[in-house]
mmCIF file of C-alpha atoms and ligand atoms in Angstrom:
data_model
loop_
_atom_site.group_PDB
_atom_site.id
_atom_site.type_symbol
_atom_site.label_atom_id
_atom_site.label_comp_id
_atom_site.label_asym_id
_atom_site.label_seq_id
_atom_site.Cartn_x
_atom_site.Cartn_y
_atom_site.Cartn_z
ATOM 1 C CA MET A 1 138.507 8.528 -184.331
ATOM 2 C CA SER A 2 135.040 8.958 -182.828
ATOM 3 C CA PHE A 3 131.490 9.227 -184.004
ATOM 4 C CA ASP A 4 130.729 11.747 -181.273
ATOM 5 C CA LEU A 5 127.249 10.573 -180.975
ATOM 6 C CA ALA A 6 126.806 12.040 -177.560
ATOM 7 C CA ALA A 7 127.387 15.448 -179.212
ATOM 8 C CA ARG A 8 124.817 14.754 -181.800
ATOM 9 C CA LEU A 9 122.326 13.509 -179.215
ATOM 10 C CA ALA A 10 122.821 16.374 -177.029
ATOM 11 C CA ALA A 11 122.162 18.871 -179.995
ATOM 12 C CA ARG A 12 119.135 16.956 -180.651
ATOM 13 C CA ARG A 13 117.756 17.607 -177.049
ATOM 14 C CA THR A 14 118.784 21.262 -177.355
ATOM 15 C CA ASP A 15 116.561 21.563 -180.598
ATOM 16 C CA ASN A 16 113.599 20.098 -178.596
ATOM 17 C CA LEU A 17 113.781 17.616 -181.450
ATOM 18 C CA TYR A 18 114.780 14.408 -179.228
ATOM 19 C CA ARG A 19 112.374 11.328 -180.016
ATOM 20 C CA GLN A 20 111.278 8.973 -177.252
ATOM 21 C CA ARG A 21 109.405 5.897 -177.855
ATOM 22 C CA PRO A 22 106.141 5.822 -175.724
ATOM 23 C CA LEU A 23 105.484 2.061 -174.472
ATOM 24 C CA LEU A 24 102.370 0.900 -175.405
ATOM 25 C CA GLN A 25 101.007 -1.828 -172.923
ATOM 26 C CA SER A 26 97.601 -2.465 -174.389
ATOM 27 C CA PRO A 27 96.173 -3.170 -177.714
ATOM 28 C CA GLN A 28 95.591 -0.492 -180.035
ATOM 29 C CA GLY A 29 92.189 1.683 -179.648
ATOM 30 C CA PRO A 30 90.713 4.471 -178.026
ATOM 31 C CA GLN A 31 91.589 3.527 -174.483
ATOM 32 C CA VAL A 32 95.347 2.646 -174.354
ATOM 33 C CA VAL A 33 97.913 2.091 -171.421
ATOM 34 C CA VAL A 34 101.098 3.978 -172.259
ATOM 35 C CA ASP A 35 104.124 4.032 -169.870
ATOM 36 C CA GLY A 36 101.881 2.679 -167.139
ATOM 37 C CA GLN A 37 99.275 5.223 -167.582
ATOM 38 C CA PRO A 38 95.651 4.877 -168.941
ATOM 39 C CA LEU A 39 95.064 7.203 -171.590
ATOM 40 C CA LEU A 40 92.461 8.351 -174.258
ATOM 41 C CA ALA A 41 94.712 8.333 -177.502
ATOM 42 C CA PHE A 42 94.115 10.434 -180.640
ATOM 43 C CA CYS A 43 97.390 9.390 -182.411
ATOM 44 C CA ASN A 44 97.245 5.951 -184.079
ATOM 45 C CA ASN A 45 96.402 5.365 -187.947
ATOM 46 C CA ASP A 46 93.748 2.549 -187.236
ATOM 47 C CA TYR A 47 91.063 4.793 -188.891
ATOM 48 C CA LEU A 48 88.393 2.083 -189.179
ATOM 49 C CA GLY A 49 89.137 0.345 -185.684
ATOM 50 C CA LEU A 50 90.166 -2.882 -187.216
ATOM 51 C CA ALA A 51 93.560 -3.463 -185.603
ATOM 52 C CA ASN A 52 92.170 -5.310 -182.681
ATOM 53 C CA HIS A 53 88.992 -6.554 -184.285
ATOM 54 C CA PRO A 54 87.741 -10.229 -183.238
ATOM 55 C CA GLN A 55 86.995 -11.346 -186.504
ATOM 56 C CA VAL A 56 90.678 -10.092 -187.708
ATOM 57 C CA ILE A 57 92.166 -11.800 -184.719
ATOM 58 C CA GLU A 58 90.281 -14.840 -185.392
ATOM 59 C CA ALA A 59 91.460 -14.980 -189.018
ATOM 60 C CA TRP A 60 95.000 -14.471 -187.916
ATOM 61 C CA GLN A 61 94.674 -17.378 -185.377
ATOM 62 C CA ALA A 62 93.101 -19.707 -187.969
ATOM 63 C CA GLY A 63 95.622 -18.722 -190.451
ATOM 64 C CA ALA A 64 98.467 -19.535 -188.180
ATOM 65 C CA ALA A 65 96.882 -22.857 -187.376
ATOM 66 C CA ARG A 66 96.755 -23.683 -190.983
ATOM 67 C CA TRP A 67 99.778 -22.036 -192.623
ATOM 68 C CA GLY A 68 102.227 -21.773 -189.771
ATOM 69 C CA VAL A 69 104.035 -18.565 -188.528
ATOM 70 C CA GLY A 70 106.884 -17.642 -190.713
ATOM 71 C CA GLY A 71 106.774 -16.901 -194.453
ATOM 72 C CA GLY A 72 109.878 -19.051 -194.812
ATOM 73 C CA ALA A 73 111.637 -17.617 -197.779
ATOM 74 C CA SER A 74 111.212 -14.915 -200.432
ATOM 75 C CA HIS A 75 108.348 -14.876 -202.880
ATOM 76 C CA LEU A 76 110.364 -15.945 -205.626
ATOM 77 C CA VAL A 77 111.742 -18.865 -204.002
ATOM 78 C CA VAL A 78 109.166 -20.593 -201.974
ATOM 79 C CA GLY A 79 107.735 -18.011 -199.969
ATOM 80 C CA HIS A 80 104.508 -16.988 -202.148
ATOM 81 C CA SER A 81 101.806 -19.012 -200.177
ATOM 82 C CA THR A 82 98.266 -19.316 -201.193
ATOM 83 C CA PRO A 83 96.980 -16.922 -198.689
ATOM 84 C CA HIS A 84 99.395 -14.241 -200.196
ATOM 85 C CA HIS A 85 98.030 -15.290 -203.589
ATOM 86 C CA ALA A 86 94.615 -14.996 -202.560
ATOM 87 C CA LEU A 87 94.966 -11.634 -200.902
ATOM 88 C CA GLU A 88 96.789 -10.006 -204.092
ATOM 89 C CA GLU A 89 93.701 -11.460 -206.284
ATOM 90 C CA ALA A 90 91.357 -9.809 -203.621
ATOM 91 C CA LEU A 91 93.463 -6.410 -203.720
ATOM 92 C CA ALA A 92 93.341 -6.425 -207.670
ATOM 93 C CA GLU A 93 89.658 -6.852 -207.479
ATOM 94 C CA PHE A 94 89.255 -4.068 -204.896
ATOM 95 C CA THR A 95 91.181 -1.450 -206.744
ATOM 96 C CA GLY A 96 89.618 -2.479 -209.956
ATOM 97 C CA ARG A 97 93.011 -3.387 -211.595
ATOM 98 C CA PRO A 98 94.352 -6.239 -213.364
ATOM 99 C CA ARG A 99 97.194 -7.034 -210.690
ATOM 100 C CA ALA A 100 98.160 -6.442 -207.348
ATOM 101 C CA LEU A 101 101.540 -7.095 -205.457
ATOM 102 C CA LEU A 102 101.980 -7.546 -201.994
ATOM 103 C CA PHE A 103 105.129 -6.195 -200.088
ATOM 104 C CA THR A 104 106.220 -6.664 -196.652
ATOM 105 C CA THR A 105 105.721 -2.839 -195.678
ATOM 106 C CA GLY A 106 104.753 0.308 -197.093
ATOM 107 C CA TYR A 107 108.556 1.695 -197.090
ATOM 108 C CA MET A 108 109.753 -1.070 -199.063
ATOM 109 C CA ALA A 109 106.764 -1.146 -201.605
ATOM 110 C CA ASN A 110 107.872 2.515 -202.333
ATOM 111 C CA LEU A 111 111.531 1.650 -202.536
ATOM 112 C CA GLY A 112 111.248 -1.270 -204.606
ATOM 113 C CA THR A 113 108.459 0.555 -206.955
ATOM 114 C CA VAL A 114 110.331 3.825 -207.721
ATOM 115 C CA THR A 115 113.772 2.091 -208.003
ATOM 116 C CA ALA A 116 112.163 -0.449 -210.450
ATOM 117 C CA LEU A 117 110.735 2.244 -212.609
ATOM 118 C CA VAL A 118 113.372 4.930 -212.892
ATOM 119 C CA GLY A 119 117.131 5.288 -212.799
ATOM 120 C CA GLN A 120 120.127 7.043 -214.407
ATOM 121 C CA GLY A 121 119.006 9.210 -217.293
ATOM 122 C CA ASP A 122 115.555 9.337 -216.046
ATOM 123 C CA THR A 123 113.440 12.068 -213.825
ATOM 124 C CA VAL A 124 111.548 11.751 -210.642
ATOM 125 C CA LEU A 125 109.440 14.571 -209.556
ATOM 126 C CA GLU A 126 107.672 14.391 -206.075
ATOM 127 C CA ASP A 127 105.545 16.600 -204.097
ATOM 128 C CA ARG A 128 107.917 18.286 -201.210
ATOM 129 C CA LEU A 129 105.529 17.099 -198.515
ATOM 130 C CA ASN A 130 105.826 13.436 -199.644
ATOM 131 C CA HIS A 131 106.400 10.792 -197.205
ATOM 132 C CA ALA A 132 109.927 10.055 -196.487
ATOM 133 C CA SER A 133 109.785 6.546 -197.923
ATOM 134 C CA LEU A 134 108.913 8.190 -201.304
ATOM 135 C CA LEU A 135 111.680 10.865 -200.928
ATOM 136 C CA ASP A 136 114.222 8.113 -199.847
ATOM 137 C CA ALA A 137 113.049 6.196 -202.954
ATOM 138 C CA GLY A 138 113.547 8.942 -205.368
ATOM 139 C CA LEU A 139 117.078 9.508 -203.775
ATOM 140 C CA LEU A 140 117.871 5.655 -204.173
ATOM 141 C CA SER A 141 116.828 5.291 -207.850
ATOM 142 C CA GLY A 142 119.695 7.495 -209.177
ATOM 143 C CA ALA A 143 117.271 9.241 -211.502
ATOM 144 C CA ARG A 144 117.216 13.341 -211.549
ATOM 145 C CA PHE A 145 115.201 13.985 -208.296
ATOM 146 C CA ASN A 146 113.219 17.096 -208.009
ATOM 147 C CA ARG A 147 110.461 18.261 -205.645
ATOM 148 C CA TYR A 148 107.623 20.598 -206.692
ATOM 149 C CA LEU A 149 105.662 22.851 -204.308
ATOM 150 C CA HIS A 150 103.162 21.234 -202.457
ATOM 151 C CA ASN A 151 99.995 20.291 -204.428
ATOM 152 C CA ASP A 152 100.999 22.968 -206.916
ATOM 153 C CA ALA A 153 100.470 21.675 -210.761
ATOM 154 C CA ALA A 154 102.146 24.806 -212.147
ATOM 155 C CA SER A 155 105.137 24.060 -210.235
ATOM 156 C CA LEU A 156 104.763 20.272 -211.615
ATOM 157 C CA ALA A 157 104.373 21.747 -214.966
ATOM 158 C CA THR A 158 107.493 23.642 -214.976
ATOM 159 C CA ARG A 159 109.480 20.478 -213.944
ATOM 160 C CA LEU A 160 107.907 18.241 -216.196
ATOM 161 C CA GLU A 161 109.070 20.841 -219.144
ATOM 162 C CA LYS A 162 112.701 19.895 -218.288
ATOM 163 C CA ALA A 163 112.440 16.465 -217.411
ATOM 164 C CA CYS A 164 114.321 13.641 -219.345
ATOM 165 C CA GLY A 165 114.186 10.143 -219.881
ATOM 166 C CA ASN A 166 111.107 7.934 -218.382
ATOM 167 C CA THR A 167 109.491 10.590 -216.057
ATOM 168 C CA LEU A 168 107.602 9.424 -212.633
ATOM 169 C CA VAL A 169 105.455 11.862 -210.974
ATOM 170 C CA VAL A 170 105.098 10.754 -207.182
ATOM 171 C CA THR A 171 102.542 12.042 -204.723
ATOM 172 C CA ASP A 172 101.013 11.264 -201.295
ATOM 173 C CA GLY A 173 97.114 10.683 -202.052
ATOM 174 C CA VAL A 174 96.319 11.817 -198.391
ATOM 175 C CA PHE A 175 99.322 13.870 -196.971
ATOM 176 C CA SER A 176 100.229 12.126 -193.754
ATOM 177 C CA MET A 177 101.229 15.146 -191.649
ATOM 178 C CA ASP A 178 98.737 17.548 -192.948
ATOM 179 C CA GLY A 179 95.462 15.347 -193.868
ATOM 180 C CA ASP A 180 94.871 17.542 -197.150
ATOM 181 C CA LEU A 181 94.243 15.753 -200.468
ATOM 182 C CA ALA A 182 96.696 15.639 -203.588
ATOM 183 C CA ASP A 183 94.860 17.361 -206.222
ATOM 184 C CA LEU A 184 94.857 14.255 -208.257
ATOM 185 C CA PRO A 185 92.555 15.126 -211.443
ATOM 186 C CA THR A 186 95.006 18.160 -212.206
ATOM 187 C CA LEU A 187 98.314 16.316 -211.462
ATOM 188 C CA ALA A 188 97.008 13.434 -213.346
ATOM 189 C CA ARG A 189 96.239 15.870 -216.507
ATOM 190 C CA GLU A 190 99.665 17.420 -216.354
ATOM 191 C CA THR A 191 101.453 14.245 -216.047
ATOM 192 C CA ARG A 192 99.604 12.241 -218.957
ATOM 193 C CA ALA A 193 99.831 15.502 -220.984
ATOM 194 C CA ARG A 194 103.752 15.040 -220.953
ATOM 195 C CA GLY A 195 103.864 11.289 -221.379
ATOM 196 C CA ALA A 196 104.956 10.860 -217.594
ATOM 197 C CA TRP A 197 103.686 8.451 -215.254
ATOM 198 C CA LEU A 198 101.535 9.172 -212.117
ATOM 199 C CA MET A 199 102.403 6.890 -208.728
ATOM 200 C CA VAL A 200 99.940 7.558 -206.004
ATOM 201 C CA ASP A 201 101.043 6.352 -202.434
ATOM 202 C CA ASP A 202 97.290 6.242 -200.811
ATOM 203 C CA ALA A 203 98.472 5.014 -197.255
ATOM 204 C CA HIS A 204 95.779 7.052 -195.537
ATOM 205 C CA GLY A 205 93.238 7.079 -198.000
ATOM 206 C CA PHE A 206 92.421 3.714 -198.421
ATOM 207 C CA GLY A 207 89.574 2.794 -196.015
ATOM 208 C CA PRO A 208 88.210 6.338 -195.038
ATOM 209 C CA LEU A 209 88.162 7.795 -198.530
ATOM 210 C CA GLY A 210 85.637 6.427 -201.257
ATOM 211 C CA ALA A 211 82.087 5.052 -201.053
ATOM 212 C CA LYS A 212 83.749 1.659 -200.886
ATOM 213 C CA GLY A 213 86.990 2.473 -199.015
ATOM 214 C CA GLY A 214 88.816 2.554 -202.452
ATOM 215 C CA GLY A 215 90.747 5.691 -201.438
ATOM 216 C CA ILE A 216 91.525 8.746 -203.228
ATOM 217 C CA VAL A 217 91.305 7.136 -206.655
ATOM 218 C CA GLU A 218 87.677 6.336 -206.112
ATOM 219 C CA HIS A 219 87.005 9.651 -204.417
ATOM 220 C CA PHE A 220 88.047 11.181 -207.586
ATOM 221 C CA GLY A 221 86.665 8.638 -209.846
ATOM 222 C CA LEU A 222 90.269 8.207 -211.712
ATOM 223 C CA SER A 223 91.324 5.442 -213.866
ATOM 224 C CA GLN A 224 94.298 3.315 -214.171
ATOM 225 C CA GLU A 225 95.416 5.545 -217.275
ATOM 226 C CA ASP A 226 95.093 8.589 -214.866
ATOM 227 C CA VAL A 227 97.099 6.826 -212.159
ATOM 228 C CA PRO A 228 99.159 3.859 -213.588
ATOM 229 C CA VAL A 229 100.976 3.152 -210.205
ATOM 230 C CA LEU A 230 98.700 2.734 -207.102
ATOM 231 C CA VAL A 231 100.154 2.030 -203.711
ATOM 232 C CA GLY A 232 98.155 1.262 -200.684
ATOM 233 C CA THR A 233 99.598 0.283 -197.124
ATOM 234 C CA LEU A 234 97.950 -2.288 -194.692
ATOM 235 C CA GLY A 235 99.146 -1.116 -191.398
ATOM 236 C CA LYS A 236 96.665 1.958 -191.234
ATOM 237 C CA ALA A 237 92.923 1.483 -192.063
ATOM 238 C CA PHE A 238 93.379 -2.286 -192.788
ATOM 239 C CA GLY A 239 94.643 -2.513 -189.082
ATOM 240 C CA THR A 240 97.168 -5.256 -190.082
ATOM 241 C CA ALA A 241 100.685 -4.797 -191.817
ATOM 242 C CA GLY A 242 102.127 -4.659 -195.212
ATOM 243 C CA ALA A 243 101.493 -3.112 -198.501
ATOM 244 C CA PHE A 244 100.608 -3.459 -202.037
ATOM 245 C CA VAL A 245 101.080 -1.911 -205.409
ATOM 246 C CA ALA A 246 98.228 -2.344 -207.861
ATOM 247 C CA GLY A 247 98.312 -1.687 -211.638
ATOM 248 C CA SER A 248 98.674 -3.315 -214.921
ATOM 249 C CA GLU A 249 99.887 -6.887 -215.731
ATOM 250 C CA GLU A 250 103.336 -5.570 -217.079
ATOM 251 C CA LEU A 251 103.885 -3.190 -214.029
ATOM 252 C CA ILE A 252 103.516 -6.027 -211.620
ATOM 253 C CA GLU A 253 105.488 -8.291 -213.655
ATOM 254 C CA SER A 254 108.314 -5.633 -213.823
ATOM 255 C CA LEU A 255 108.278 -5.141 -210.137
ATOM 256 C CA ILE A 256 108.509 -8.940 -209.282
ATOM 257 C CA GLN A 257 111.491 -8.712 -211.799
ATOM 258 C CA PHE A 258 113.219 -5.611 -210.757
ATOM 259 C CA ALA A 259 112.020 -4.461 -207.261
ATOM 260 C CA ARG A 260 114.810 -5.422 -204.875
ATOM 261 C CA PRO A 261 113.142 -4.613 -201.694
ATOM 262 C CA TYR A 262 110.412 -7.028 -203.060
ATOM 263 C CA ILE A 263 112.992 -9.854 -204.150
ATOM 264 C CA TYR A 264 115.405 -9.961 -201.491
ATOM 265 C CA THR A 265 113.185 -10.076 -198.496
ATOM 266 C CA THR A 266 111.133 -12.976 -196.734
ATOM 267 C CA SER A 267 107.415 -12.677 -197.393
ATOM 268 C CA GLN A 268 105.163 -11.366 -194.637
ATOM 269 C CA PRO A 269 103.651 -14.476 -192.556
ATOM 270 C CA PRO A 270 101.104 -16.151 -194.379
ATOM 271 C CA ALA A 271 98.474 -15.792 -191.506
ATOM 272 C CA LEU A 272 98.882 -11.886 -191.739
ATOM 273 C CA ALA A 273 97.404 -12.152 -195.139
ATOM 274 C CA CYS A 274 94.646 -14.477 -193.910
ATOM 275 C CA ALA A 275 93.905 -11.659 -191.474
ATOM 276 C CA THR A 276 94.030 -8.736 -194.173
ATOM 277 C CA LEU A 277 91.615 -10.662 -196.166
ATOM 278 C CA LYS A 278 89.283 -10.557 -193.413
ATOM 279 C CA SER A 279 89.761 -6.667 -192.791
ATOM 280 C CA LEU A 280 89.595 -5.947 -196.296
ATOM 281 C CA GLU A 281 86.163 -7.884 -196.360
ATOM 282 C CA LEU A 282 85.233 -5.467 -193.110
ATOM 283 C CA LEU A 283 86.579 -2.389 -194.605
ATOM 284 C CA ARG A 284 84.511 -2.844 -197.701
ATOM 285 C CA SER A 285 81.203 -3.893 -196.439
ATOM 286 C CA GLU A 286 80.934 -2.103 -193.012
ATOM 287 C CA HIS A 287 79.854 1.487 -194.414
ATOM 288 C CA TRP A 288 78.842 2.695 -190.960
ATOM 289 C CA ARG A 289 82.829 2.687 -190.196
ATOM 290 C CA ARG A 290 83.179 5.558 -192.496
ATOM 291 C CA GLU A 291 79.892 7.211 -191.848
ATOM 292 C CA HIS A 292 80.733 7.326 -188.044
ATOM 293 C CA LEU A 293 84.213 8.236 -188.698
ATOM 294 C CA ASN A 294 83.083 11.249 -190.788
ATOM 295 C CA ALA A 295 80.648 12.572 -188.305
ATOM 296 C CA LEU A 296 83.188 12.315 -185.590
ATOM 297 C CA ILE A 297 85.601 14.441 -188.103
ATOM 298 C CA ARG A 298 82.742 16.919 -188.622
ATOM 299 C CA GLN A 299 82.159 17.112 -184.560
ATOM 300 C CA PHE A 300 85.892 17.819 -184.290
ATOM 301 C CA ARG A 301 86.303 20.519 -186.653
ATOM 302 C CA GLU A 302 83.192 22.310 -185.423
ATOM 303 C CA GLY A 303 84.301 22.144 -181.941
ATOM 304 C CA ALA A 304 87.936 23.050 -182.840
ATOM 305 C CA GLU A 305 86.799 26.142 -184.732
ATOM 306 C CA GLN A 306 84.607 27.286 -181.588
ATOM 307 C CA ILE A 307 87.747 27.000 -179.513
ATOM 308 C CA GLY A 308 89.572 29.195 -181.935
ATOM 309 C CA LEU A 309 92.316 26.558 -182.954
ATOM 310 C CA GLU A 310 94.283 26.673 -185.900
ATOM 311 C CA LEU A 311 93.095 23.645 -188.243
ATOM 312 C CA MET A 312 94.515 22.440 -191.799
ATOM 313 C CA ASP A 313 92.571 21.862 -194.853
ATOM 314 C CA SER A 314 91.513 18.382 -194.241
ATOM 315 C CA PHE A 315 88.249 16.536 -194.207
ATOM 316 C CA THR A 316 90.089 13.144 -193.715
ATOM 317 C CA PRO A 317 90.962 11.592 -190.059
ATOM 318 C CA ILE A 318 94.247 13.247 -189.876
ATOM 319 C CA GLN A 319 93.373 16.614 -188.393
ATOM 320 C CA PRO A 320 96.484 18.292 -187.149
ATOM 321 C CA ILE A 321 96.429 21.586 -184.873
ATOM 322 C CA MET A 322 99.132 24.004 -186.191
ATOM 323 C CA ILE A 323 101.344 25.169 -183.389
ATOM 324 C CA GLY A 324 104.625 26.264 -185.182
ATOM 325 C CA ASP A 325 107.290 26.388 -182.454
ATOM 326 C CA SER A 326 108.554 22.944 -181.631
ATOM 327 C CA ALA A 327 109.017 23.357 -177.755
ATOM 328 C CA ARG A 328 105.142 24.755 -177.612
ATOM 329 C CA ALA A 329 104.048 21.684 -179.586
ATOM 330 C CA VAL A 330 105.794 19.375 -176.892
ATOM 331 C CA ARG A 331 104.490 21.268 -173.955
ATOM 332 C CA LEU A 332 101.038 21.194 -175.185
ATOM 333 C CA SER A 333 101.254 17.537 -175.870
ATOM 334 C CA GLN A 334 102.461 16.958 -172.304
ATOM 335 C CA MET A 335 99.709 19.134 -170.694
ATOM 336 C CA LEU A 336 97.114 17.090 -172.796
ATOM 337 C CA ARG A 337 99.081 14.082 -171.360
ATOM 338 C CA GLU A 338 98.563 15.186 -167.833
ATOM 339 C CA ARG A 339 94.813 15.233 -168.395
ATOM 340 C CA GLY A 340 94.531 11.788 -169.495
ATOM 341 C CA ILE A 341 94.871 12.276 -173.374
ATOM 342 C CA MET A 342 97.625 11.206 -176.103
ATOM 343 C CA VAL A 343 98.001 13.459 -178.807
ATOM 344 C CA THR A 344 101.361 13.307 -180.632
ATOM 345 C CA ALA A 345 103.408 16.447 -181.245
ATOM 346 C CA ILE A 346 104.834 16.332 -184.911
ATOM 347 C CA ARG A 347 108.002 18.514 -185.288
ATOM 348 C CA PRO A 348 110.906 18.573 -187.862
ATOM 349 C CA PRO A 349 112.221 17.217 -189.822
ATOM 350 C CA THR A 350 109.111 14.876 -190.038
ATOM 351 C CA VAL A 351 107.448 18.268 -190.852
ATOM 352 C CA PRO A 352 108.979 21.497 -192.536
ATOM 353 C CA ALA A 353 110.950 23.875 -189.947
ATOM 354 C CA GLY A 354 108.655 26.105 -188.069
ATOM 355 C CA SER A 355 105.560 23.976 -188.518
ATOM 356 C CA ALA A 356 105.443 21.671 -185.503
ATOM 357 C CA ARG A 357 101.921 20.462 -184.872
ATOM 358 C CA LEU A 358 99.637 18.517 -182.650
ATOM 359 C CA ARG A 359 98.750 15.607 -185.085
ATOM 360 C CA VAL A 360 95.122 14.346 -183.928
ATOM 361 C CA THR A 361 93.813 11.266 -185.628
ATOM 362 C CA LEU A 362 90.429 10.136 -185.324
ATOM 363 C CA SER A 363 89.071 6.516 -185.763
ATOM 364 C CA ALA A 364 85.812 4.919 -186.118
ATOM 365 C CA ALA A 365 86.711 3.223 -182.919
ATOM 366 C CA HIS A 366 86.109 6.569 -181.059
ATOM 367 C CA ASN A 367 82.557 7.910 -180.008
ATOM 368 C CA GLU A 368 81.297 11.294 -179.668
ATOM 369 C CA ALA A 369 81.649 11.500 -175.993
ATOM 370 C CA GLN A 370 85.577 11.076 -176.546
ATOM 371 C CA VAL A 371 85.923 13.572 -179.055
ATOM 372 C CA ARG A 372 83.915 15.859 -176.786
ATOM 373 C CA LEU A 373 86.608 15.129 -173.815
ATOM 374 C CA LEU A 374 89.546 16.023 -176.298
ATOM 375 C CA LEU A 375 87.826 19.455 -177.325
ATOM 376 C CA ASP A 376 87.277 20.199 -173.581
ATOM 377 C CA ALA A 377 91.015 19.474 -172.625
ATOM 378 C CA LEU A 378 92.391 21.091 -175.822
ATOM 379 C CA ASP A 379 90.441 24.354 -175.056
ATOM 380 C CA GLU A 380 91.869 24.354 -171.381
ATOM 381 C CA CYS A 381 95.358 23.603 -172.578
ATOM 382 C CA PHE A 382 95.523 26.206 -175.026
ATOM 383 C CA ARG A 383 93.842 28.676 -172.503
ATOM 384 C CA LEU A 384 96.469 27.799 -170.072
ATOM 385 C CA SER A 385 99.372 28.045 -172.603
ATOM 386 C CA GLY A 386 98.451 31.577 -173.566
ATOM 387 C CA ARG A 387 96.917 31.204 -176.918
ATOM 388 C CA GLU A 388 95.633 34.826 -176.823
ATOM 389 C CA SER A 389 99.529 36.014 -177.152
ATOM 390 C CA ASP A 390 99.901 33.989 -180.321
ATOM 391 C CA HIS A 391 96.880 35.761 -182.105
ATOM 392 C CA ALA A 392 98.274 39.320 -180.984
HETATM 393 C C1 PLP B 401 102.803 4.722 -193.333
HETATM 394 C C2 PLP B 401 103.501 5.302 -194.664
HETATM 395 C C3 PLP B 401 104.058 4.430 -195.177
HETATM 396 C C4 PLP B 401 104.972 3.305 -194.775
HETATM 397 O O1 PLP B 401 104.179 2.248 -194.701
HETATM 398 P P1 PLP B 401 104.714 0.982 -193.610
HETATM 399 O O2 PLP B 401 103.856 -0.167 -194.158
HETATM 400 O O3 PLP B 401 104.247 1.399 -192.486
HETATM 401 O O4 PLP B 401 106.154 0.872 -194.002
HETATM 402 C C5 PLP B 401 104.214 4.846 -196.615
HETATM 403 N N1 PLP B 401 103.808 5.901 -197.086
HETATM 404 C C6 PLP B 401 102.930 6.912 -196.390
HETATM 405 C C7 PLP B 401 102.263 8.025 -197.032
HETATM 406 C C8 PLP B 401 102.580 6.443 -194.936
HETATM 407 O O5 PLP B 401 101.807 7.209 -194.420
#
């Protein structure tokens, strides 16, 4: 008996899908050191530049001095501490909902929420480009699981007609590998008309989107009736770690009772909640971060269009450049790196087969000159790698 891991690993290599972890040897930010090399990076999700913010670090240090380091127990035993509670209240107020519940990670928030809400005899319908954690949650729930065409309300409607039991429709707010927005007003209308519930994971929308950083729900002006289950993660624009679910009193109490990834895990360090309280304050009040970020996004898109790059339908900080072939995407990423620029090649199975891409992400921590450097390097690399032949 053998698992033959060597053969699986070899196949992964020949398919150009082998993953390697770059070693980050500096704090997160535009200028990083990776594997010993100083690089200008366009690949983290720290959209507002808060992951290494002095005030957030200070809040973390003060929190650790006051509350210690470890959570010490699960929330239901004796791990639910004052900073966790204060953060939940602040997140409820931020999202304009009665309650919010703090999870240790976004992956766990999604697993916990979907499995608590639907099970055997129910239905879960998901956008086919949803984040892996949502797809895994749907499969694990035991409910009838079906994927609709990306952002396609008609495709959703035909599936809603055949749905049985409690029906949960689940979508990313901002799609993490494409940067486009879910058509939430239409999806919400279809879902409500069928008596189903809509769950939105807005990991990439909170912070950059909405006048006050309230994400896609604020962007579209939607209510809790439209989106009864709202998930946000704290490891992206908030710059810290963890996640939350916001919704009704009944929803949150149900998650406390039934969400196993909430119940059977140690609470996050209380000092982390102190740091997130500070980053929430900065995210809400420092509008210049969103404005500067939006200016960089416009600069990048205009510049990329002039070079003739194939961008996607996105006005968010996620600005992928479509390549198609995995080997070419990896080669381009490598060429950029030789020029001191880090942009990640995203390949299947993270994205559908044949849609490998360079996932450029922008942050309020970048400046115009850095975006200019990126554009110049892209221009050179695409020229060298024979852009003309692809357009033939
Ligand atoms: C990053 C991400 C998650 C997972 O959140 P973590 O806190 O990193 O576990 C969930 N959903 C989406 C859409 C994400 O982008």
